[in-house]
XYZ file of C-alpha atoms in Angstrom:
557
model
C 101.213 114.508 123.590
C 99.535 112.032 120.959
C 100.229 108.364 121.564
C 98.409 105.885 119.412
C 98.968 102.040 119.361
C 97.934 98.621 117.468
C 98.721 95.440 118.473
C 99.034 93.514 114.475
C 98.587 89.884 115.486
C 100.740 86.813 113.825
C 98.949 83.980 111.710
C 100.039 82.354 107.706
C 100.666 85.631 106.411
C 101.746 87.707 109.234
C 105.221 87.474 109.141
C 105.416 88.970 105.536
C 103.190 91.759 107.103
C 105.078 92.733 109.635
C 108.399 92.935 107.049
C 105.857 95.496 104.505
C 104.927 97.307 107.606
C 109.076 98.134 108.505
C 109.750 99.142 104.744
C 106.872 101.295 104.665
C 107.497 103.183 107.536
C 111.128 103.569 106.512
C 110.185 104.755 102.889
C 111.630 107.794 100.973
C 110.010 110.745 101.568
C 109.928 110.873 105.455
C 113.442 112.382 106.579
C 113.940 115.975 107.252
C 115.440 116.554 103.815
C 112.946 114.296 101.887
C 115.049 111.271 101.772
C 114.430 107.800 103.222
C 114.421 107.864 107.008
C 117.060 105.717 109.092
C 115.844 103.008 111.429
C 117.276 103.073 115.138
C 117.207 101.122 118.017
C 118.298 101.733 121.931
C 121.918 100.757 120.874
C 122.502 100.709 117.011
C 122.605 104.412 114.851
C 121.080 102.780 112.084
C 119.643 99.283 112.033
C 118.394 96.953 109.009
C 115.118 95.931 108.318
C 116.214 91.917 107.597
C 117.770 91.825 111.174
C 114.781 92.989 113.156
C 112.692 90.931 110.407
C 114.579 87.564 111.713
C 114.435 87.639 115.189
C 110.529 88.639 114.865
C 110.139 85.779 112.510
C 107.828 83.143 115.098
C 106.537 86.640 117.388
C 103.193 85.853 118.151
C 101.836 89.627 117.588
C 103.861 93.083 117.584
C 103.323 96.399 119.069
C 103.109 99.840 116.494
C 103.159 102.690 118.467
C 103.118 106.564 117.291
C 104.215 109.148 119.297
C 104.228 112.541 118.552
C 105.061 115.006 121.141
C 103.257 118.351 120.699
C 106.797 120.310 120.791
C 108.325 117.761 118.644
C 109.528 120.512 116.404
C 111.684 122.059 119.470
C 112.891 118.820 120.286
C 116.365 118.555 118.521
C 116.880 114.792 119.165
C 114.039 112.899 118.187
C 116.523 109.678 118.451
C 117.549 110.611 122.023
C 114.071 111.223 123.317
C 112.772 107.782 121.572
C 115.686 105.971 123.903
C 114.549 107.417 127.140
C 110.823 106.482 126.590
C 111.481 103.358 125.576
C 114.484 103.018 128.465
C 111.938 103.846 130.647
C 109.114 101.817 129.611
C 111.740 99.103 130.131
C 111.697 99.987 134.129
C 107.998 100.613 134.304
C 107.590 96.689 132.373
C 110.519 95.279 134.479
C 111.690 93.754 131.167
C 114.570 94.107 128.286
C 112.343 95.351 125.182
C 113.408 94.464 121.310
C 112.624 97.363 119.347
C 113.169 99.837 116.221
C 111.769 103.237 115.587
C 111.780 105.517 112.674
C 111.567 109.480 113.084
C 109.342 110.858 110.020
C 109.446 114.469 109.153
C 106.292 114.072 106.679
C 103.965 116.606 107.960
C 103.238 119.465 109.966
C 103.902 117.546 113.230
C 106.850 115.248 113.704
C 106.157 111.898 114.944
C 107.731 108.732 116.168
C 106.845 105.329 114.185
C 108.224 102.178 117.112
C 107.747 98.785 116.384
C 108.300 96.657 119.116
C 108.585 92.584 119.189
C 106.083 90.776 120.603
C 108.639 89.376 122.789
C 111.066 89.970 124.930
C 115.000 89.841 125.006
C 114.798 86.881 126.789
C 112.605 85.171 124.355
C 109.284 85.050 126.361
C 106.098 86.381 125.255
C 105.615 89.811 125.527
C 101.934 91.768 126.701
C 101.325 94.776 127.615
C 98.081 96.265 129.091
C 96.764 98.739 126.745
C 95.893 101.463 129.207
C 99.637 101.424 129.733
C 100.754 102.420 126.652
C 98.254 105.407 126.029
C 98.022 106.650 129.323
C 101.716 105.268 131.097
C 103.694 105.949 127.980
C 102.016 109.264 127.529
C 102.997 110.105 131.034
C 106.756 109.459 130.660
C 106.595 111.187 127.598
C 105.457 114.198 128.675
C 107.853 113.812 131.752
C 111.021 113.661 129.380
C 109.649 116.376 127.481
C 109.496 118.615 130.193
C 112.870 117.588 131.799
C 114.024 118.397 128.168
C 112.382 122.302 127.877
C 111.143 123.000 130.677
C 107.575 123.060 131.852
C 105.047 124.088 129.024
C 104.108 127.948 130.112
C 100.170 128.371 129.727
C 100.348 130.706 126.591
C 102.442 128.050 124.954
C 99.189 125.860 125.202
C 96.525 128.174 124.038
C 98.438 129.078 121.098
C 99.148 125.314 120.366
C 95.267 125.094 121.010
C 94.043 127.901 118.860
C 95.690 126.994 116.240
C 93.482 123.430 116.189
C 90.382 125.660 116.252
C 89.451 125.253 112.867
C 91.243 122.085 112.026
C 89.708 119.623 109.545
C 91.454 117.020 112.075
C 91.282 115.456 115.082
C 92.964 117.562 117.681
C 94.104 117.772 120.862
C 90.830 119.449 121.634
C 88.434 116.938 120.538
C 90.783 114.585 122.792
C 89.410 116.408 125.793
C 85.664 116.796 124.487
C 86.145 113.016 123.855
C 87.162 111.969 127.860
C 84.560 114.799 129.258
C 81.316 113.236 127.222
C 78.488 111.836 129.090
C 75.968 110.041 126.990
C 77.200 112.009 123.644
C 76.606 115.259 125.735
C 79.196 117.690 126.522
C 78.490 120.230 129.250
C 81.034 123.075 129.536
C 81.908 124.257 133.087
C 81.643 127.975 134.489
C 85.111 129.238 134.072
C 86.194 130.400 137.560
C 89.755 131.858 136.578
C 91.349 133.918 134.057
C 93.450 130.559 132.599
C 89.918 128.734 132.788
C 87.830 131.741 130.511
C 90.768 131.172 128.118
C 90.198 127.820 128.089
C 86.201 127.687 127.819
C 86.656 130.762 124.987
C 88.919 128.296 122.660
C 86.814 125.581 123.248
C 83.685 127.801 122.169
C 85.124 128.457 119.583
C 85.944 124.633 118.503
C 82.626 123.377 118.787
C 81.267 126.090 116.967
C 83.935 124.367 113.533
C 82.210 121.171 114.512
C 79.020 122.834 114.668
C 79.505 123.805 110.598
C 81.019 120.652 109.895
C 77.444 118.978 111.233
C 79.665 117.403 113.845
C 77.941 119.093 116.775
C 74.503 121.068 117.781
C 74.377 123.304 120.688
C 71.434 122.551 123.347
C 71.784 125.325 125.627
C 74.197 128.157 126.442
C 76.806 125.683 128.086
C 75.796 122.022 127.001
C 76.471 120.849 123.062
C 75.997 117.120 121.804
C 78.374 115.860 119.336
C 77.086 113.578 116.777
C 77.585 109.795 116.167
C 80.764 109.042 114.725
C 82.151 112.685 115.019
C 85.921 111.491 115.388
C 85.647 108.956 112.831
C 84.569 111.803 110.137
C 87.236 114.450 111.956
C 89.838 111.501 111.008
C 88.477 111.124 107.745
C 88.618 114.770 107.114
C 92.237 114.495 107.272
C 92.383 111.620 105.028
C 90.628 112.915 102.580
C 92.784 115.614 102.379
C 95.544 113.191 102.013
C 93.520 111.420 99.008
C 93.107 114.886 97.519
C 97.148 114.975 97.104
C 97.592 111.955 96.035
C 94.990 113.160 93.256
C 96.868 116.378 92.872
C 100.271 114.398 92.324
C 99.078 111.746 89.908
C 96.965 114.326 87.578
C 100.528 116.892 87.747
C 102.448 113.458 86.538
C 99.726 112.695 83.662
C 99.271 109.240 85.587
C 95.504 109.205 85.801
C 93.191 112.103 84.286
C 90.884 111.599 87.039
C 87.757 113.738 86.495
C 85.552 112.201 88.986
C 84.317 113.976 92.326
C 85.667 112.684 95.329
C 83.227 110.983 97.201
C 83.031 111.552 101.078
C 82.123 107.717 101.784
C 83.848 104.275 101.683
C 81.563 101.903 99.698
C 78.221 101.364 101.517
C 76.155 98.138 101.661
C 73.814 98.620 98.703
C 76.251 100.183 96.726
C 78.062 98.868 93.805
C 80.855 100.082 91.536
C 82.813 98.994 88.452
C 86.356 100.783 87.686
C 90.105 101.382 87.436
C 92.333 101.079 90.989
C 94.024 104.699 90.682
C 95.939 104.615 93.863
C 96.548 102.100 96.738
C 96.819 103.899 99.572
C 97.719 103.243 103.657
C 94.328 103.325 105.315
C 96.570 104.541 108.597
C 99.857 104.470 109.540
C 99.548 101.999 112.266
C 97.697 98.821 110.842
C 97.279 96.265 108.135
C 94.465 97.963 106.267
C 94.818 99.466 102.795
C 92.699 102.206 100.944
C 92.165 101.338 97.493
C 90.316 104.593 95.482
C 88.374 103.316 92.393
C 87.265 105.518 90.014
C 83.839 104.232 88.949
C 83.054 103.977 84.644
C 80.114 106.047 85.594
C 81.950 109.285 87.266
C 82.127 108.469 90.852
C 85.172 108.062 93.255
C 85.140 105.198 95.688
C 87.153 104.208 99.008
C 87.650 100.709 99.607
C 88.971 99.775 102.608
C 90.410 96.384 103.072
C 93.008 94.155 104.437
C 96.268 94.162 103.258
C 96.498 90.367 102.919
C 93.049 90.694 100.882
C 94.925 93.303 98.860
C 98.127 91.223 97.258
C 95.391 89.240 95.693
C 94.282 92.247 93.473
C 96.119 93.859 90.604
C 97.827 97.173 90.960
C 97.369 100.617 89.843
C 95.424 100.653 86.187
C 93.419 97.185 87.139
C 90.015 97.338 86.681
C 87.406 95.754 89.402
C 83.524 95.076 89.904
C 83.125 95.361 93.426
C 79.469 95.093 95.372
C 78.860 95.561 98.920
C 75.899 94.027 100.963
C 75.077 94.249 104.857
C 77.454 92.607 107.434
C 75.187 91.263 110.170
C 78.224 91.786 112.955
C 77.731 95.483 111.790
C 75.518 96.903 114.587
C 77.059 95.079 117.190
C 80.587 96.766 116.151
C 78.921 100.068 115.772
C 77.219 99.656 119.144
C 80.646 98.426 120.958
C 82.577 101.481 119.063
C 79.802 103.883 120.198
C 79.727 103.227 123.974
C 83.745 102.664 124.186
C 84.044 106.372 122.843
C 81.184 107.323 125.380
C 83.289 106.035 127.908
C 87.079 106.656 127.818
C 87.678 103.608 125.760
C 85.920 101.029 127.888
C 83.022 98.818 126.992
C 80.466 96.657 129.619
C 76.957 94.717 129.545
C 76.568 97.328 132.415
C 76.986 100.041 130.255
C 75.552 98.544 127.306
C 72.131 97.833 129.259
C 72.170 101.407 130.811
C 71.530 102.225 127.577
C 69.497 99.691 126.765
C 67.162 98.013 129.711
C 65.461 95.735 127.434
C 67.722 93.765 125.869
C 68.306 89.952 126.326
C 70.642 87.848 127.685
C 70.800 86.297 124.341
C 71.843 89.395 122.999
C 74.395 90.608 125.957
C 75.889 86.856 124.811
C 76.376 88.181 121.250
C 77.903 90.921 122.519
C 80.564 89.029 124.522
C 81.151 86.441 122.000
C 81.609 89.349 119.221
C 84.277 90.954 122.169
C 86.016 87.129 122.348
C 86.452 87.270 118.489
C 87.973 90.895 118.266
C 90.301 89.722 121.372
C 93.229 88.147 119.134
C 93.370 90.889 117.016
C 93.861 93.108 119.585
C 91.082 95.219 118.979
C 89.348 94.467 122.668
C 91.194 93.193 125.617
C 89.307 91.762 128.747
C 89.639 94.503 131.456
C 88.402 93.915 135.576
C 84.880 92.398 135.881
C 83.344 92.461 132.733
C 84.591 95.456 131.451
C 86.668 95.964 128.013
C 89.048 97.920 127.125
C 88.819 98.895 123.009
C 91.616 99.469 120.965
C 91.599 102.996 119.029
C 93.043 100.799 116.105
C 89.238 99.410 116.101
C 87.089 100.401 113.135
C 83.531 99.411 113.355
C 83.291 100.679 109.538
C 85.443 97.934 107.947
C 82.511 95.246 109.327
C 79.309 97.656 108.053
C 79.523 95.962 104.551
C 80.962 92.722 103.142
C 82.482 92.996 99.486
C 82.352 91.096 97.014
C 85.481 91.837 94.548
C 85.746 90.610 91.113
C 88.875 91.295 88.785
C 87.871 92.665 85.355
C 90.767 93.035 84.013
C 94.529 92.507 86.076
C 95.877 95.113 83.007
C 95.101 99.097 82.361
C 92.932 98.561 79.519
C 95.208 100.354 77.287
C 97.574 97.525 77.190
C 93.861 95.625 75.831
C 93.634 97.264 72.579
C 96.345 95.184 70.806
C 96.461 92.325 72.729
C 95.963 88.611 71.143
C 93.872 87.494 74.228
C 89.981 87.682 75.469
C 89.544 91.112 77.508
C 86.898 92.795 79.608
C 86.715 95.498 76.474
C 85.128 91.908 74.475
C 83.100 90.994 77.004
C 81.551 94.499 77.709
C 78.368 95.876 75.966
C 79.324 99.542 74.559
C 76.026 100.748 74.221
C 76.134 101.998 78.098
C 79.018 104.021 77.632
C 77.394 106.165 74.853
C 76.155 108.552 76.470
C 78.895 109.382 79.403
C 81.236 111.875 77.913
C 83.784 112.482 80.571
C 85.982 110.750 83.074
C 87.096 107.009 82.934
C 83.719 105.839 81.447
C 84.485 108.110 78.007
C 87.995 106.190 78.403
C 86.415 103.171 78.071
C 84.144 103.899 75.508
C 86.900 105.441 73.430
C 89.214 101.792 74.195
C 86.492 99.885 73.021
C 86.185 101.179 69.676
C 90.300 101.530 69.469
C 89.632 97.338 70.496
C 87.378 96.863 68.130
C 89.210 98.553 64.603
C 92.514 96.686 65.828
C 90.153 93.105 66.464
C 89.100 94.005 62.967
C 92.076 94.078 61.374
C 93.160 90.942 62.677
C 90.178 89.043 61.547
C 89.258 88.450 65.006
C 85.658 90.367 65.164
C 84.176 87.511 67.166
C 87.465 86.359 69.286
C 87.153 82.814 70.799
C 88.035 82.832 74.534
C 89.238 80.093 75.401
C 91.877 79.547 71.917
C 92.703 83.110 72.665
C 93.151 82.445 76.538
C 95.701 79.470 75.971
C 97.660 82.185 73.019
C 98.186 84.680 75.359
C 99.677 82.346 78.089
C 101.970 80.196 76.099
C 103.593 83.703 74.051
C 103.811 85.673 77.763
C 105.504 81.846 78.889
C 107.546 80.922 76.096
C 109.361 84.664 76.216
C 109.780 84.503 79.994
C 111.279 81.081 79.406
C 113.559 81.956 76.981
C 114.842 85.440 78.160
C 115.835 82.645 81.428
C 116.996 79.932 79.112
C 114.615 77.102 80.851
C 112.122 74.868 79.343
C 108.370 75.391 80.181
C 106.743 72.699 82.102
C 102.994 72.486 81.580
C 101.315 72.573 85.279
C 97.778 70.281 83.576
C 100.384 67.278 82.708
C 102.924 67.424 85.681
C 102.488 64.900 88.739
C 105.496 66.379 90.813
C 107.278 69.512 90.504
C 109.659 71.547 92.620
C 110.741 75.142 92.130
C 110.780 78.347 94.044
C 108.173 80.728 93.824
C 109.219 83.515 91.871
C 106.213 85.677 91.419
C 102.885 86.665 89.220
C 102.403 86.615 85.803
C 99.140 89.175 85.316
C 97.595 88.399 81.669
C 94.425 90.088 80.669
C 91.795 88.517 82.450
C 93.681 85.755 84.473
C 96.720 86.088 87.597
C 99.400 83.398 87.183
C 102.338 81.801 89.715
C 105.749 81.322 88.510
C 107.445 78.114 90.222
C 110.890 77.791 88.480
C 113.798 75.567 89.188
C 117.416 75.949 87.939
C 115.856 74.018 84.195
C 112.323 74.714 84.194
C 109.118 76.976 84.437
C 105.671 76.262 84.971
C 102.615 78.751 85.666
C 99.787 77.837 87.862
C 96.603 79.592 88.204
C 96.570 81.897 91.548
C 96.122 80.472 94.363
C 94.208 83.844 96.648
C 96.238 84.329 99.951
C 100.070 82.828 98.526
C 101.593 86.406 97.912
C 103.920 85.835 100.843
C 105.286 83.148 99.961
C 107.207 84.737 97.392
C 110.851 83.503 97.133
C 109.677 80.282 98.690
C 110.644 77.035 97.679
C 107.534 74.585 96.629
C 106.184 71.177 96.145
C 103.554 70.641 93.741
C 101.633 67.509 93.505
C 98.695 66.466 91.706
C 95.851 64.763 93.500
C 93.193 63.935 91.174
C 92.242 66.964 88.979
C 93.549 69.149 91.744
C 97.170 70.492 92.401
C 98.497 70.095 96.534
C 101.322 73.207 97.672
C 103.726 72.602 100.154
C 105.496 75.396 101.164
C 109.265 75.030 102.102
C 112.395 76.967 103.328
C 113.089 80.350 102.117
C 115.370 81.043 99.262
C 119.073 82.017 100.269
């Protein structure tokens, strides 16, 4: 039984979040027969997004919970076993629980996606001790599944078992190496029964996958150690194997041409890259974090992890970036905290952390606990007894080992550049460094930049003027949104007040615009970073000086 959780926390944003987060998980794809999958709850056959949406409007957090049974494909009623966890989990909390879940049929092993309000039925705040949910709801799980089929026969295991032998994955087996290490050693004990030498033979056989992965080295005939950050690069495994299809699906479609090896790593501080999005991918299915692959001018295929909020900001698929990462100093206290928690079932202690470590200060323990304070509204630690922590498996020490520094290149696929009357990355970029790359998006470029340059030609325009072109390409994108709407355009550099609803982005070459629009008029602001959700908001604009002052208002309709 696999149970994972993430508590997403509210704050400005959050609320437009947590309504992405419901439409993804109820996207097409994920049914039995490919289709969209239908959303449930303990009483309703199919409930809508927008309902669940308002009622979690002012939640201060909410729950995402997986579950995937291990016989989930013998289970018939994925619906009806979702309704007596979370009927149970009701009489374990002593409390009415507002919830939806979504069954998804998307890979080998069917799961449950629940979302659960960070409040109650009766309106109060709702918290729930994260030991309960992977250990408690694990155990009531497994309870239902066995009322439902009967008590899982040994074989039924080992099979189950062997089969995650040579998984690129995390498994059910590295679940128990996980709770049985001591100090990142593993020491296998001498089997005593015939269910046991099964048992000790399978998981033999698993370290010795881990061992060619690099994963693990063998110290003596019964003791192994299992390398720092083994489940992180098990999970990764898997993803990349997910990035790999999404590769395998855009170059079948002719969307991208990608030539470029896939790289093992996210972006490491040091590290640098310039190049095209090519897909914007979930980072996992339970948080706010997005994947964004960039494939780099000079060949090379990048992960970027960030949040989602940090994402809206950026263009889509096609954009180009310059993105740089340098060393985060909360980095090695993360890495330290993520380190001992996996050493220890999940928990984390100055105890633990000086039984490591004898010599370290009580300035440093104080770092520690003030780095544990900060991670505590997100969820991602939660004070336990005494000093001891519990830490959240949504917790990834490797989105704090570098800070990034983004910059936007170009918000269009630079083959909309070639013929546009505006200033473009193509003018501003030297293409003397492309000569000698001959493959992959870099030979793309090079090729764009002479197109750019015979078409700049022809218009007269070999040495184009940025900022005459700047102000051409905004007023002819304006003046045909304007009249395709029949309104008037407003210019936001003369206007003192102006009211409108926000109706979205206006992505020119080099520059991101708003759209505030009343039932007469139109106006385009420069971006302001972090205002995607307030899309379809109504807005007052006021000038203050050489500045512009938003106030956000209700929601339209």
């Amino acid at each position: 039984m696999f149970i994972k959780f993430y508590i997403a926390r509210s704050g400005p944003q959050r609320h437009a979040a947590f309504a992405r987060y419901l439409s993804y998980i109820k996207r097409d794809g994920t049914d039995r027969d490919g289709s969209r999958s239908r959303m449930y709850s303990q009483s309703e056959e199919e409930t809508g997004v927008r309902d669940f949406n308002a009622r979690a409007r002012n939640d201060p957090h909410q729950f995402r919970i997986i579950v995937s049974p291990e016989d989930s494909r013998q289970i018939e009623n994925l619906t009806g076993f979702t309704r007596k966890l979370m009927a149970q989990a009701e009489n374990d909390l002593g409390t009415h629980l507002d919830w939806v879940a979504v069954n998804h049929f998307d890979t080998s092993q069917p799961h449950i996606h629940i979302v659960l309000r960070g409040k109650d039925l009766c309106h109060d705040d709702l918290y729930i001790d994260g030991k309960y949910i992977t250990e408690g709801l694990r155990y009531r799980a497994e309870q239902i599944v066995a009322n439902s089929l009967g008590p899982k026969r040994w074989r039924d295991i080992t099979a189950l078992q062997l089969r995650d032998v040579s998984r690129n994955a995390f498994t059910s087996i590295d679940r128990d190496f996980e709770a049985a290490l001591s100090n990142g050693a593993l020491k296998l004990t001498r089997p005593e029964t015939q269910s046991e030498r099964i048992l000790e033979n399978i998981y033999a056989k698993r370290l010795k996958h881990l061992q060619m992965l690099g994963l693990a080295k063998q110290l003596s005939s019964r003791t192994w150690r299992l390398e720092i950050g083994w489940t992180e690069s098990l999970k990764s495994l898997r993803r990349h194997e997910y990035i790999e299809r999404v590769r395998e699906d855009m170059s079948a479609s002719h969307q991208s041409g990608i030539e470029a090896e896939l790289s093992s790593d996210i972006l490491h501080a040091g590290e640098s890259i310039t190049g095209r999005i090519v897909a914007i991918l979930p980072s996992d299915e339970l948080s706010s974090r997005m994947t964004l692959l960039i494939d780099g001018v000079e060949g090379q295929l990048k992960r970027i992890i960030l949040p989602e909020s940090r994402v809206e900001d950026l263009p889509g698929i096609g954009g180009v970036l310059s993105v740089s990462a340098t060393v985060n100093p909360v980095a090695e206290i993360d890495q330290t905290i993520l380190r001992i928690a996996r050493q220890n079932g999940g928990l984390f202690s100055t105890h633990l952390l000086r039984s490591q470590d004898r010599d370290i200060s009580a300035n440093r323990e104080a770092e520690f606990r003030n780095r544990l304070e900060a991670l505590k509204p997100a969820g991602l630690a939660m004070p336990g007894k005494d000093d001891e922590w519990i830490i959240s498996e949504g917790f990834d020490a490797t989105e704090t080992g570098s800070k990034l520094s983004i910059r936007v290149r170009s918000w269009l696929p630079i083959s909309q550049l070639i013929a546009r009357r505006a200033f473009t990355w193509l003018d501003e970029t030297d293409p003397r460094q492309f000569t000698s790359i001959k493959r992959g998006y870099g030979a793309h470029v090079r090729q764009t930049l002479d197109a750019r340059k015979a078409w700049l030609e022809r218009q007269g325009l070999a040495r184009p003027r940025p900022g005459v072109l700047d102000h051409q390409e905004l007023q002819e994108a304006l003046s045909g949104m304007a009249a395709n709407r029949s309104k008037t355009i407003v210019d936001y550099s003369e206007v003192s007040v102006f009211r409108g609803v926000f109706s979205g982005h206006l992505d020119l070459a080099r520059r991101r615009f708003a759209i505030i629009e009343n039932t007469r008029q139109i106006m385009a602001t420069p971006r302001i970073s972090g205002r995607a959700s307030w899309q379809g908001r109504h807005i007052e604009i006021r000038r203050s000086g050489k500045s512009l002052e938003w106030s956000l208002g209700r929601s339209r309709g």
